[in-house]
Coordinates of C-alpha atoms and ligand atoms in Angstrom, one line a residue:
M689 CA -31.2 -31.8 -18.8
K690 CA -30.6 -28.1 -18.4
P691 CA -32.3 -26.2 -15.6
V692 CA -35.8 -24.9 -16.1
T693 CA -36.0 -21.1 -16.0
F694 CA -38.7 -18.8 -14.6
N695 CA -40.3 -15.7 -16.1
N696 CA -41.6 -13.4 -13.4
T697 CA -45.1 -12.0 -13.8
V698 CA -45.4 -9.8 -10.7
L699 CA -45.4 -6.6 -12.6
R700 CA -48.2 -7.7 -15.0
D701 CA -50.3 -10.8 -14.4
G702 CA -49.5 -10.8 -10.6
H703 CA -51.3 -7.5 -9.9
Q704 CA -53.8 -7.9 -12.8
S705 CA -55.0 -11.1 -11.2
L706 CA -55.0 -10.0 -7.6
A707 CA -55.2 -6.2 -7.4
A708 CA -57.3 -5.2 -10.4
T709 CA -54.1 -4.1 -12.4
R710 CA -53.6 -1.1 -10.1
M711 CA -49.9 -1.3 -9.4
S712 CA -48.3 2.0 -10.4
T713 CA -44.9 2.5 -12.0
A714 CA -43.7 4.1 -8.7
Q715 CA -44.7 1.0 -6.8
M716 CA -42.8 -1.2 -9.4
L717 CA -39.5 0.8 -9.7
P718 CA -37.9 -0.1 -6.4
A719 CA -38.3 -3.8 -7.1
A720 CA -37.2 -3.6 -10.7
P721 CA -33.4 -3.7 -10.1
I722 CA -33.8 -6.7 -7.7
L723 CA -36.0 -8.5 -10.2
D724 CA -33.3 -7.8 -12.8
E725 CA -30.4 -9.2 -10.7
I726 CA -32.1 -12.5 -10.0
G727 CA -31.5 -13.9 -13.5
F728 CA -35.1 -14.6 -14.5
S729 CA -35.5 -15.5 -18.2
G730 CA -38.0 -12.7 -18.6
L731 CA -40.1 -10.1 -16.7
E732 CA -43.7 -9.7 -17.8
T733 CA -44.3 -6.0 -17.4
W734 CA -46.6 -4.8 -20.1
G735 CA -49.8 -5.4 -22.1
G736 CA -52.9 -7.3 -21.0
A737 CA -54.9 -4.9 -19.0
T738 CA -52.0 -2.8 -17.8
I739 CA -52.3 -0.3 -20.6
D740 CA -55.9 0.3 -20.0
A741 CA -55.3 0.6 -16.3
C742 CA -52.4 3.0 -16.8
L743 CA -54.6 5.3 -18.8
R744 CA -58.0 4.8 -17.2
Y745 CA -57.1 4.7 -13.5
L746 CA -53.5 5.7 -12.9
G747 CA -53.0 8.6 -15.3
E748 CA -49.8 7.1 -16.6
N749 CA -48.4 6.9 -20.1
P750 CA -47.8 3.2 -20.5
F751 CA -44.9 3.7 -22.9
D752 CA -43.2 5.8 -20.2
R753 CA -43.7 2.9 -17.8
L754 CA -42.0 0.6 -20.2
R755 CA -39.0 2.9 -20.7
A756 CA -38.7 3.4 -16.9
L757 CA -38.7 -0.3 -16.3
K758 CA -36.3 -1.0 -19.1
K759 CA -33.9 1.5 -17.5
A760 CA -34.4 0.0 -14.0
A761 CA -34.1 -3.6 -15.2
P762 CA -31.9 -3.5 -18.3
Q763 CA -30.6 -7.1 -18.3
T764 CA -33.7 -9.1 -18.3
P765 CA -35.9 -9.4 -21.4
Q766 CA -39.3 -7.7 -20.9
I767 CA -42.4 -9.4 -22.0
M768 CA -45.8 -8.1 -23.1
L769 CA -49.1 -9.8 -23.6
L770 CA -50.6 -8.9 -26.9
R771 CA -54.2 -9.8 -28.0
G772 CA -53.3 -10.3 -31.6
Q773 CA -55.5 -8.2 -33.8
N774 CA -57.3 -6.8 -30.8
I775 CA -53.9 -5.3 -29.6
V776 CA -54.9 -4.6 -25.9
Q777 CA -58.5 -3.9 -26.6
Y778 CA -61.6 -6.0 -27.4
A779 CA -62.4 -5.1 -31.0
S780 CA -60.3 -6.0 -34.1
F781 CA -58.0 -3.3 -35.4
P782 CA -56.8 -2.9 -39.0
D783 CA -53.4 -4.3 -39.8
D784 CA -51.7 -1.0 -40.1
V785 CA -52.7 -0.1 -36.5
V786 CA -51.5 -3.5 -35.2
E787 CA -48.2 -3.0 -37.1
A788 CA -47.7 0.6 -35.8
F789 CA -48.4 -0.6 -32.2
V790 CA -45.8 -3.4 -32.4
R791 CA -43.2 -1.1 -34.0
A792 CA -43.7 1.7 -31.4
N793 CA -43.6 -0.9 -28.7
A794 CA -40.4 -2.5 -30.0
A795 CA -38.8 0.9 -30.4
A796 CA -39.7 1.7 -26.7
G797 CA -37.7 -1.4 -25.7
Q798 CA -40.2 -4.3 -25.6
D799 CA -38.2 -7.6 -26.0
V800 CA -40.7 -10.5 -26.0
F801 CA -44.3 -10.4 -27.3
R802 CA -46.7 -13.1 -26.1
I803 CA -49.3 -13.1 -28.8
F804 CA -52.7 -14.8 -28.4
D805 CA -56.1 -14.9 -30.0
A806 CA -59.1 -15.6 -27.9
L807 CA -60.4 -18.1 -30.4
N808 CA -57.0 -19.6 -31.2
D809 CA -57.6 -18.5 -34.8
I810 CA -54.0 -18.2 -36.1
R811 CA -55.2 -15.8 -38.9
N812 CA -55.7 -13.2 -36.2
L813 CA -52.1 -13.6 -35.1
T814 CA -50.3 -13.4 -38.4
T815 CA -49.9 -9.6 -38.6
A816 CA -48.7 -9.3 -35.1
I817 CA -46.2 -12.2 -35.3
K818 CA -44.8 -11.1 -38.7
T819 CA -44.3 -7.5 -37.4
V820 CA -42.6 -8.6 -34.2
I821 CA -40.2 -10.8 -36.3
D822 CA -39.6 -7.9 -38.7
C823 CA -38.7 -5.7 -35.8
G824 CA -36.1 -8.3 -34.7
K825 CA -37.9 -9.0 -31.5
H826 CA -39.0 -12.3 -29.9
A827 CA -42.4 -13.6 -31.0
R828 CA -44.0 -16.1 -28.6
G829 CA -47.0 -17.7 -30.1
E830 CA -49.6 -18.5 -27.4
I831 CA -51.9 -21.5 -27.4
C832 CA -55.0 -20.6 -25.3
Y833 CA -55.6 -23.7 -23.2
T834 CA -59.1 -24.8 -22.5
T835 CA -61.1 -28.0 -22.3
S836 CA -64.0 -28.9 -24.5
P837 CA -64.9 -31.7 -26.9
V838 CA -62.9 -30.0 -29.7
H839 CA -59.8 -29.0 -27.7
T840 CA -57.5 -32.1 -28.0
I841 CA -53.8 -32.4 -27.4
D842 CA -53.5 -33.0 -31.2
A843 CA -55.2 -29.7 -31.9
F844 CA -53.0 -27.8 -29.6
V845 CA -49.8 -29.5 -31.0
H846 CA -51.0 -28.6 -34.5
M847 CA -51.2 -25.0 -33.4
G848 CA -47.7 -25.2 -32.0
V849 CA -46.3 -26.6 -35.2
E850 CA -48.0 -23.7 -37.1
F851 CA -46.3 -21.2 -34.8
E852 CA -42.9 -22.7 -35.5
K853 CA -43.5 -22.6 -39.2
M854 CA -44.5 -18.9 -39.0
G855 CA -41.1 -18.2 -37.4
C856 CA -42.1 -17.8 -33.8
H857 CA -39.1 -18.0 -31.4
S858 CA -41.0 -19.8 -28.7
I859 CA -44.4 -21.2 -27.9
G860 CA -46.5 -20.5 -24.8
I861 CA -49.2 -22.6 -23.4
K862 CA -51.5 -20.0 -21.9
D863 CA -53.7 -21.6 -19.2
M864 CA -55.5 -18.4 -18.2
S865 CA -58.0 -20.2 -16.0
G866 CA -55.6 -22.4 -14.2
I867 CA -57.3 -25.6 -15.3
I868 CA -54.5 -27.6 -16.8
T869 CA -53.9 -30.7 -14.8
P870 CA -50.5 -32.1 -14.1
K871 CA -51.1 -35.1 -16.4
V872 CA -52.3 -32.9 -19.3
A873 CA -49.4 -30.4 -18.8
H874 CA -47.0 -33.3 -18.9
D875 CA -48.5 -34.9 -22.0
L876 CA -49.0 -31.6 -23.9
V877 CA -45.4 -30.5 -23.2
K878 CA -44.0 -33.9 -24.1
E879 CA -45.9 -33.9 -27.4
L880 CA -44.9 -30.4 -28.3
K881 CA -41.3 -31.1 -27.4
S882 CA -41.3 -34.1 -29.7
K883 CA -42.7 -32.1 -32.7
I884 CA -41.1 -28.7 -32.2
G885 CA -37.6 -27.4 -31.8
I886 CA -38.3 -24.0 -30.3
P887 CA -38.6 -23.4 -26.5
I888 CA -41.9 -24.2 -24.8
V889 CA -43.2 -22.0 -22.0
L890 CA -46.1 -22.9 -19.6
H891 CA -48.2 -20.1 -18.1
T892 CA -50.8 -21.1 -15.6
H893 CA -52.7 -19.7 -12.6
D894 CA -53.1 -21.3 -9.2
T895 CA -56.8 -20.6 -9.1
A896 CA -57.7 -24.2 -8.5
G897 CA -54.5 -25.1 -6.7
L898 CA -53.1 -27.0 -9.7
G899 CA -50.6 -24.5 -10.8
A900 CA -47.4 -25.5 -9.0
C901 CA -48.1 -29.2 -9.5
S902 CA -48.7 -28.7 -13.2
Y903 CA -45.5 -26.8 -13.5
L904 CA -43.6 -29.6 -11.8
A905 CA -45.2 -32.2 -14.2
A906 CA -44.3 -29.9 -17.2
I907 CA -40.7 -29.6 -15.9
D908 CA -40.5 -33.4 -15.8
A909 CA -41.7 -33.4 -19.4
G910 CA -39.0 -31.0 -20.5
V911 CA -40.7 -27.6 -20.5
D912 CA -38.1 -24.8 -21.0
I913 CA -39.7 -22.0 -19.0
I914 CA -42.5 -21.6 -16.4
E915 CA -44.0 -18.4 -15.1
T916 CA -44.2 -17.4 -11.4
S917 CA -45.0 -14.3 -9.4
I918 CA -43.9 -12.9 -6.0
A919 CA -46.2 -13.3 -3.0
P920 CA -48.5 -11.7 -2.0
F921 CA -49.2 -10.9 -5.7
A922 CA -48.9 -14.7 -6.3
N923 CA -51.0 -17.9 -5.8
G924 CA -54.8 -17.9 -5.9
T925 CA -55.9 -16.4 -9.2
S926 CA -52.3 -15.4 -9.9
Q927 CA -49.2 -17.5 -10.8
P928 CA -47.6 -19.7 -8.1
D929 CA -45.1 -17.8 -5.9
T930 CA -41.5 -18.1 -7.0
A931 CA -40.1 -19.1 -3.6
R932 CA -42.8 -21.7 -3.3
M933 CA -42.0 -23.1 -6.7
L934 CA -38.3 -23.3 -5.8
A935 CA -39.1 -25.2 -2.6
L936 CA -41.2 -27.6 -4.7
L937 CA -38.1 -28.2 -6.9
D938 CA -35.8 -28.8 -4.0
G939 CA -33.5 -31.7 -5.0
H940 CA -34.8 -31.7 -8.5
P941 CA -32.1 -31.9 -11.2
R942 CA -33.7 -29.0 -13.1
K943 CA -34.0 -26.6 -10.2
P944 CA -32.7 -23.1 -11.2
D945 CA -30.4 -21.1 -9.0
Y946 CA -32.2 -18.0 -7.8
D947 CA -31.0 -16.1 -4.7
P948 CA -33.5 -16.7 -1.9
A949 CA -32.3 -13.5 -0.1
K950 CA -33.2 -11.4 -3.1
L951 CA -36.6 -13.1 -3.4
Q952 CA -37.2 -12.3 0.3
K953 CA -36.3 -8.6 -0.3
L954 CA -38.8 -8.6 -3.2
R955 CA -41.5 -10.2 -1.0
L956 CA -41.1 -7.5 1.7
H957 CA -41.4 -4.8 -0.9
F958 CA -44.5 -6.3 -2.5
E959 CA -46.1 -6.9 0.9
D960 CA -46.1 -3.1 1.3
V961 CA -47.5 -2.5 -2.1
Y962 CA -50.2 -5.1 -1.5
R963 CA -51.3 -3.3 1.6
Q964 CA -51.3 0.0 -0.3
L965 CA -53.6 -1.6 -2.9
S966 CA -55.9 -3.2 -0.3
K967 CA -59.1 -1.7 -1.7
F968 CA -58.5 -3.6 -4.9
T969 CA -57.6 -7.0 -3.4
S970 CA -60.0 -9.6 -2.2
P971 CA -59.8 -12.8 -0.2
A972 CA -62.0 -14.4 -2.9
N973 CA -59.1 -14.1 -5.3
E974 CA -56.4 -15.2 -2.9
R975 CA -58.0 -18.5 -2.0
V976 CA -57.7 -21.7 -4.0
D977 CA -61.1 -22.8 -5.2
S978 CA -61.7 -25.9 -7.3
D979 CA -65.0 -24.3 -8.5
I980 CA -63.0 -23.1 -11.5
L981 CA -62.6 -26.6 -12.7
V982 CA -66.3 -26.7 -13.4
F983 CA -66.8 -23.2 -14.8
Q984 CA -63.4 -22.5 -16.4
V985 CA -63.5 -18.8 -15.6
P986 CA -60.2 -17.0 -15.8
G987 CA -58.3 -15.6 -12.8
G988 CA -60.0 -12.8 -11.0
M989 CA -63.2 -13.0 -13.1
L990 CA -65.4 -14.8 -10.7
S991 CA -65.0 -12.3 -7.8
N992 CA -65.4 -9.3 -10.0
F993 CA -68.4 -11.0 -11.5
R994 CA -69.9 -11.1 -8.1
N995 CA -69.7 -7.3 -7.9
Q996 CA -71.2 -6.8 -11.3
L997 CA -74.1 -9.0 -10.5
A998 CA -74.6 -7.0 -7.3
E999 CA -74.7 -3.8 -9.4
Q1000 CA -77.3 -5.4 -11.6
G1001 CA -79.4 -6.4 -8.6
M1002 CA -78.7 -10.0 -9.4
A1003 CA -76.4 -10.9 -6.4
D1004 CA -78.6 -13.9 -5.5
K1005 CA -78.3 -15.2 -9.1
F1006 CA -74.5 -15.8 -9.0
D1007 CA -74.6 -19.6 -9.0
E1008 CA -77.2 -19.7 -11.8
V1009 CA -75.2 -17.3 -13.9
V1010 CA -72.0 -19.1 -13.5
R1011 CA -73.6 -22.4 -14.3
E1012 CA -74.9 -20.8 -17.5
I1013 CA -71.4 -20.1 -18.7
P1014 CA -70.7 -23.6 -20.2
V1015 CA -74.1 -23.4 -21.9
V1016 CA -73.1 -20.2 -23.6
R1017 CA -69.7 -21.5 -24.5
E1018 CA -71.0 -24.5 -26.2
A1019 CA -73.5 -22.5 -28.2
L1020 CA -70.7 -20.2 -29.4
G1021 CA -68.5 -23.0 -30.7
W1022 CA -66.7 -23.9 -27.5
I1023 CA -64.7 -20.6 -27.4
P1024 CA -61.9 -20.4 -24.8
L1025 CA -62.6 -18.0 -22.0
V1026 CA -60.0 -15.3 -22.2
T1027 CA -60.2 -11.6 -22.8
P1028 CA -62.3 -10.6 -24.6
T1029 CA -64.4 -13.8 -25.0
S1030 CA -64.5 -14.4 -21.2
Q1031 CA -66.3 -11.0 -20.7
I1032 CA -68.6 -11.7 -23.6
V1033 CA -69.6 -15.2 -22.4
G1034 CA -70.0 -13.8 -18.9
T1035 CA -72.3 -11.1 -20.1
Q1036 CA -74.4 -13.4 -22.2
A1037 CA -74.7 -15.8 -19.3
M1038 CA -76.0 -13.0 -17.2
M1039 CA -78.5 -12.0 -20.0
N1040 CA -79.7 -15.6 -20.3
I1041 CA -80.5 -15.6 -16.6
K1042 CA -81.9 -12.1 -16.5
F1043 CA -84.2 -12.3 -19.5
G1044 CA -84.4 -16.0 -20.2
R1045 CA -82.1 -18.2 -22.2
W1046 CA -81.2 -16.5 -25.6
K1047 CA -84.1 -14.1 -25.3
V1048 CA -81.6 -11.3 -25.6
I1049 CA -78.2 -11.7 -27.3
C1050 CA -75.6 -9.1 -26.6
Q1051 CA -73.9 -7.6 -29.6
P1052 CA -70.5 -9.1 -29.0
A1053 CA -72.0 -12.6 -28.7
Q1054 CA -73.8 -12.0 -32.0
D1055 CA -70.5 -11.0 -33.5
I1056 CA -68.8 -14.2 -32.3
A1057 CA -71.6 -16.2 -33.8
L1058 CA -71.2 -14.3 -37.1
G1059 CA -67.5 -15.0 -37.3
K1060 CA -66.4 -11.4 -36.7
Y1061 CA -63.9 -12.5 -34.1
G1062 CA -62.6 -15.3 -36.2
K1063 CA -63.3 -19.0 -36.6
T1064 CA -64.7 -20.6 -33.5
P1065 CA -63.1 -23.8 -32.4
G1066 CA -66.3 -25.7 -32.8
P1067 CA -69.4 -24.9 -34.8
V1068 CA -71.8 -22.2 -33.5
N1069 CA -75.2 -23.5 -32.6
A1070 CA -77.3 -23.2 -35.8
E1071 CA -80.3 -21.6 -34.0
I1072 CA -78.1 -19.0 -32.3
L1073 CA -76.4 -18.2 -35.7
A1074 CA -79.8 -17.8 -37.4
M1075 CA -80.9 -15.5 -34.6
A1076 CA -77.7 -13.4 -34.9
E1077 CA -78.1 -13.1 -38.6
K1078 CA -81.8 -12.1 -38.3
Q1079 CA -81.1 -9.6 -35.5
T1080 CA -78.2 -7.9 -37.3
G1081 CA -79.4 -8.4 -40.8
K1082 CA -75.9 -9.7 -41.7
K1083 CA -74.6 -13.0 -42.9
A1084 CA -71.8 -14.8 -41.1
I1085 CA -68.3 -14.3 -42.5
D1086 CA -65.6 -16.9 -42.9
C1087 CA -62.6 -14.7 -43.9
R1088 CA -60.0 -13.3 -41.5
P1089 CA -62.0 -10.5 -39.8
A1090 CA -59.3 -7.9 -40.3
D1091 CA -59.5 -8.4 -44.1
L1092 CA -62.7 -6.5 -43.9
L1093 CA -61.1 -3.5 -42.2
D1094 CA -59.7 -0.5 -44.1
P1095 CA -56.4 0.9 -43.0
G1096 CA -57.0 3.2 -40.0
L1097 CA -53.8 4.6 -38.7
E1098 CA -53.7 7.8 -40.6
N1099 CA -57.3 8.5 -39.7
Y1100 CA -56.5 8.1 -36.0
R1101 CA -53.5 10.3 -36.5
K1102 CA -55.7 13.0 -38.1
Q1103 CA -58.1 12.7 -35.1
C1104 CA -55.1 13.3 -32.8
A1105 CA -54.1 16.3 -34.8
D1106 CA -57.7 17.7 -34.7
K1107 CA -57.7 17.4 -31.0
G1108 CA -54.4 19.1 -30.6
L1109 CA -52.7 15.9 -29.4
P1110 CA -49.2 14.7 -30.5
T1111 CA -49.4 12.7 -33.7
D1112 CA -46.4 10.3 -33.2
D1113 CA -47.1 6.6 -33.4
E1114 CA -47.1 6.0 -29.6
I1115 CA -49.9 8.5 -29.0
T1116 CA -51.7 7.5 -32.2
V1117 CA -51.9 3.8 -31.4
L1118 CA -52.9 4.5 -27.8
Y1119 CA -55.6 6.9 -29.1
A1120 CA -56.9 4.3 -31.5
M1121 CA -57.7 2.1 -28.5
F1122 CA -58.4 4.6 -25.6
P1123 CA -59.3 8.0 -27.2
Q1124 CA -60.8 9.8 -24.2
Q1125 CA -58.2 8.5 -21.8
V1126 CA -55.4 9.5 -24.0
E1127 CA -56.8 13.0 -24.5
A1128 CA -57.1 13.3 -20.8
L1129 CA -53.6 12.1 -20.2
V1130 CA -52.0 14.5 -22.7
K1131 CA -54.1 17.4 -21.3
G1132 CA -53.1 16.6 -17.8
I1133 CA -56.6 15.7 -16.6
P1134 CA -56.2 13.1 -13.8
P1135 CA -58.5 10.1 -13.9
A1136 CA -61.5 10.2 -11.5
E1137 CA -59.9 7.5 -9.4
A1138 CA -56.6 9.3 -9.0
K1139 CA -58.4 12.5 -8.0
S1140 CA -60.7 11.1 -5.3
A1141 CA -59.0 9.6 -2.4
P1142 CA -61.9 7.6 -0.9
A1143 CA -62.8 4.9 -3.4
K1144 CA -65.7 2.5 -3.3
Q1145 CA -65.0 -1.0 -2.0
T1146 CA -65.2 -2.6 -5.4
P1147 CA -62.3 -3.5 -7.7
D1148 CA -63.5 -1.0 -10.3
P1149 CA -64.7 2.3 -8.9
A1150 CA -64.4 4.5 -12.0
P1151 CA -67.6 6.2 -13.2
A1152 CA -68.9 5.4 -16.6
P1153 CA -68.1 7.9 -19.3
A1154 CA -71.0 9.4 -21.2
A1155 CA -72.3 7.1 -23.8
S1156 CA -72.2 9.9 -26.4
S1157 CA -68.4 10.2 -26.1
A1158 CA -67.8 6.5 -26.6
P1159 CA -65.0 5.9 -29.1
A1160 CA -65.7 5.1 -32.6
R1161 CA -64.5 1.5 -32.9
P1162 CA -63.2 0.0 -36.1
H1163 CA -65.4 -3.0 -35.5
T1164 CA -69.0 -2.3 -35.4
S1165 CA -72.3 -4.1 -35.8
S1166 CA -75.6 -2.9 -36.8
S1167 CA -78.4 -2.8 -34.2
P1168 CA -81.7 -4.6 -34.6
A1169 CA -84.5 -2.3 -35.6
S1170 CA -86.9 -3.0 -32.8
G1171 CA -86.9 -4.0 -29.2
S1172 CA -86.0 -2.4 -25.9
R1173 CA -82.4 -1.5 -25.1
T1174 CA -80.4 -1.9 -21.9
H1175 CA -77.1 -0.3 -21.4
M1176 CA -74.8 -2.1 -19.0
V1177 CA -71.3 -1.3 -17.7
L1178 CA -69.4 -4.4 -16.7
S1179 CA -66.1 -4.7 -14.9
I1180 CA -64.3 -8.0 -15.1
N1181 CA -60.7 -8.5 -14.1
G1182 CA -60.5 -4.8 -13.4
E1183 CA -61.4 -3.9 -16.9
R1184 CA -64.5 -2.0 -17.9
H1185 CA -66.8 -3.2 -20.6
E1186 CA -69.8 -1.3 -21.9
V1187 CA -72.4 -3.3 -23.6
T1188 CA -75.8 -2.5 -25.1
V1189 CA -78.3 -5.3 -25.2
E1190 CA -81.5 -5.4 -27.2
K1191 CA -84.6 -7.3 -26.2
L1192 CA -86.2 -8.6 -29.3
T1193 CA -89.9 -8.3 -29.8
K1194 CA -91.0 -11.6 -31.2
Ligands
CO1475 CO1 -52.3 -15.2 -17.0

């Protein structure tokens, strides 16, 4: 059997999981040529929270980062993580915005697109996958791995078969919480390999200490590619370290040949960077903790969640809130926990503890119940659905959510023009997702975090923007007519989330 190959994630998931996505392009560039020389099958460098972090915290144009990294590492395919119809945001965008984003990104040099939907609703992936294929780029359809009564190996394999039929070039198993066990990794890979001809990639996190073992089991089952990072941006809530994974494969017939001296050089570089980012790192993210196996919360979320609860004066309620997460998941149709559903479930769990179970339902949780994010893996609890319909005055939908959205690209372009911003596709698609930040970037206004040297000791020190300047989102919900309103700003995985919750008067 041919050797397994590694994708390297240090420039995306590595620092997103362990340093609140704060690695700057300047901190990446010295490592890029070395990463390029090693012969990894891919470098994950873009997407996920990196675009938000570039704009919100680092004052960087993410497309410029991509171009700089392509120049510094021209031989290795570069990978981005794309949230299907949500692009790299939380709401659904119209098809024309998704298409323009993919085209602009492909033109800027992106090679591989990992495309996932938080609900595993393939309808939310069709536009992105089709556009990537049309651009002549590599489409990797992602299966979000989670456990629940409705998430069976058969269901995952069925999804993989669909991806192959759609023309995807490979399939990723995205285990964002690091909960896949070696046995399941083995069985799932084996089943997929028996039904599917395109390469299979396993992506996991070492949060519970299972990552490296599950990779080994998947390699024995024939997985084509696994994803590792470089210590210290590795292990814990990140991917297993590359050198460690190689050691684990010592003597294995499928061990790839990566130069240990080069890996050591990378390690020394990233140790420096890790120190520079120390105010965003935390021992809680670095350690292996099997708590995750109970709560299934993605990498980095638990520790940031602690900070959020502290801000809400609920620090002592951490255990209760985390234990509420599976309750919320079940009621919302056993949705996987991945951006954005992880944040929504986390917020709702917090509401349930703060106000009493289901006394207050946050708007995004209502939207999930109403089908606005897509089809949930299992049925939504009938009582919660009825409450959501009553509170919003709207009926649940069962079509593809983006079918309800009018084209939006030209409207965003016009908004850019009105603000005196460039109207090319790159700026327009960024503006569609991050209007205030893009305006600040173009006008040369540095983000608050970049301006003020001493930052708070939390992973997310940026102040909240004024509510009145909040972007108009293409995905909106009506508010209930009565009740008291609480505005909350949450930061999970280094990403900010603003939510408004309504307390209903019964
Ligand atoms: Co990940």
